[in-house]
GROMACS .gro file of C-alpha atoms in nm:
model
  123
    1MET     CA    1  -0.005   0.002   0.000
    2ASN     CA    2   0.120   0.353  -0.081
    3HIS     CA    3   0.285   0.503   0.233
    4GLU     CA    4   0.097   0.838   0.203
    5LEU     CA    5  -0.242   0.665   0.163
    6PHE     CA    6  -0.171   0.445   0.466
    7LEU     CA    7  -0.082   0.762   0.660
    8MET     CA    8  -0.400   0.934   0.565
    9MET     CA    9  -0.606   0.630   0.664
   10LYS     CA   10  -0.430   0.631   1.014
   11TYR     CA   11  -0.487   1.003   1.036
   12ALA     CA   12  -0.866   0.956   0.954
   13THR     CA   13  -0.893   0.688   1.215
   14VAL     CA   14  -0.749   0.917   1.478
   15GLY     CA   15  -0.984   1.187   1.357
   16VAL     CA   16  -1.282   0.958   1.403
   17ALA     CA   17  -1.175   0.877   1.756
   18ASN     CA   18  -1.113   1.248   1.835
   19THR     CA   19  -1.458   1.334   1.682
   20ALA     CA   20  -1.627   1.062   1.903
   21ILE     CA   21  -1.451   1.190   2.217
   22THR     CA   22  -1.537   1.550   2.135
   23ILE     CA   23  -1.904   1.474   2.061
   24ILE     CA   24  -1.952   1.259   2.370
   25VAL     CA   25  -1.784   1.505   2.613
   26PHE     CA   26  -1.978   1.800   2.457
   27PHE     CA   27  -2.320   1.645   2.482
   28LEU     CA   28  -2.252   1.492   2.830
   29LEU     CA   29  -2.144   1.839   2.955
   30ARG     CA   30  -2.448   1.998   2.798
   31GLU     CA   31  -2.668   1.742   2.948
   32ILE     CA   32  -2.546   1.807   3.299
   33GLY     CA   33  -2.608   2.181   3.249
   34MET     CA   34  -2.273   2.323   3.154
   35GLY     CA   35  -2.288   2.630   2.927
   36ILE     CA   36  -2.220   2.595   2.551
   37ASP     CA   37  -1.885   2.777   2.564
   38GLY     CA   38  -1.741   2.578   2.860
   39ALA     CA   39  -1.865   2.243   2.711
   40ASN     CA   40  -1.730   2.323   2.375
   41PHE     CA   41  -1.391   2.420   2.520
   42ILE     CA   42  -1.354   2.110   2.740
   43ALA     CA   43  -1.484   1.879   2.464
   44TYR     CA   44  -1.228   2.003   2.216
   45ALA     CA   45  -0.946   1.998   2.485
   46ALA     CA   46  -1.024   1.626   2.529
   47GLY     CA   47  -1.012   1.553   2.158
   48ILE     CA   48  -0.699   1.764   2.117
   49LEU     CA   49  -0.508   1.573   2.382
   50ASN     CA   50  -0.595   1.247   2.223
   51SER     CA   51  -0.515   1.375   1.882
   52PHE     CA   52  -0.163   1.489   1.980
   53LEU     CA   53  -0.077   1.166   2.151
   54CYS     CA   54  -0.216   0.938   1.870
   55ASN     CA   55  -0.076   1.148   1.588
   56LYS     CA   56   0.269   1.184   1.744
   57LEU     CA   57   0.312   0.819   1.857
   58TRP     CA   58   0.103   0.622   1.604
   59VAL     CA   59   0.037   0.814   1.282
   60PHE     CA   60   0.353   1.001   1.233
   61ARG     CA   61   0.566   0.794   1.458
   62SER     CA   62   0.752   1.095   1.583
   63ARG     CA   63   0.960   0.985   1.876
   64GLY     CA   64   1.241   1.230   1.843
   65LYS     CA   65   1.361   1.465   2.112
   66ASN     CA   66   1.158   1.757   1.960
   67TRP     CA   67   0.844   1.686   2.140
   68ARG     CA   68   0.830   2.031   2.300
   69LYS     CA   69   0.856   2.198   1.959
   70GLU     CA   70   0.587   1.954   1.812
   71ALA     CA   71   0.365   2.013   2.125
   72PHE     CA   72   0.393   2.385   2.082
   73TRP     CA   73   0.303   2.384   1.709
   74PHE     CA   74   0.038   2.121   1.766
   75LEU     CA   75  -0.121   2.336   2.038
   76PHE     CA   76  -0.080   2.654   1.837
   77GLY     CA   77  -0.240   2.496   1.533
   78THR     CA   78  -0.527   2.322   1.718
   79SER     CA   79  -0.594   2.656   1.912
   80LEU     CA   80  -0.601   2.841   1.578
   81CYS     CA   81  -0.839   2.582   1.433
   82TRP     CA   82  -1.057   2.566   1.747
   83PHE     CA   83  -1.088   2.949   1.735
   84LEU     CA   84  -1.205   2.916   1.368
   85GLN     CA   85  -1.445   2.652   1.479
   86TRP     CA   86  -1.568   2.864   1.771
   87LEU     CA   87  -1.633   3.166   1.550
   88SER     CA   88  -1.822   2.945   1.302
   89LEU     CA   89  -2.026   2.798   1.578
   90LYS     CA   90  -2.125   3.139   1.720
   91GLY     CA   91  -2.206   3.281   1.384
   92LEU     CA   92  -2.402   2.972   1.267
   93LEU     CA   93  -2.615   2.982   1.579
   94LEU     CA   94  -2.782   3.289   1.433
   95PHE     CA   95  -2.919   3.077   1.154
   96VAL     CA   96  -2.925   2.710   1.250
   97SER     CA   97  -2.979   2.482   1.548
   98GLU     CA   98  -2.698   2.421   1.809
   99THR     CA   99  -2.648   2.072   1.680
  100ILE     CA  100  -2.608   2.169   1.317
  101ALA     CA  101  -2.379   2.466   1.403
  102PHE     CA  102  -2.168   2.233   1.623
  103PHE     CA  103  -2.123   1.974   1.338
  104ILE     CA  104  -2.048   2.229   1.068
  105GLY     CA  105  -1.795   2.390   1.302
  106MET     CA  106  -1.647   2.046   1.359
  107CYS     CA  107  -1.601   2.002   0.985
  108ILE     CA  108  -1.422   2.339   0.963
  109TYR     CA  109  -1.190   2.246   1.247
  110THR     CA  110  -1.107   1.904   1.101
  111ALA     CA  111  -1.007   2.028   0.749
  112ALA     CA  112  -0.800   2.321   0.895
  113ASN     CA  113  -0.640   2.098   1.156
  114TYR     CA  114  -0.539   1.833   0.894
  115LEU     CA  115  -0.373   2.090   0.686
  116PHE     CA  116  -0.194   2.259   0.965
  117ASN     CA  117  -0.065   1.929   1.118
  118ARG     CA  118   0.043   1.794   0.777
  119LEU     CA  119   0.225   2.103   0.660
  120VAL     CA  120   0.362   2.241   0.986
  121THR     CA  121   0.354   2.034   1.296
  122PHE     CA  122   0.468   1.691   1.171
  123LYS     CA  123   0.605   1.785   0.832
   0.00000   0.00000   0.00000
């Protein structure tokens, strides 16, 4: 199998796990009465932590001594992508339901995050 295709499949697998973690945490926190901003932040933080560990150790197999540099760029990139997602969520709430806005924002986050990690963090 082509190495790049295999890498993309592994990245997608991690993405599915991150998405599941983010969705479950978000809706559980909303169910217990947490506000939308707090639930959104904590849910993405849980997905981001899982993403960094899985992408570093399994997808990109980056075991070098540059983990601080990778962590910095990963957190910078995911923070930037999360902020784009949050802006989208807040803007979309003016037009669509919370669930639809959340999922559209998640798509925006995922696309931007893949590009950032592929081109910057784990290049």
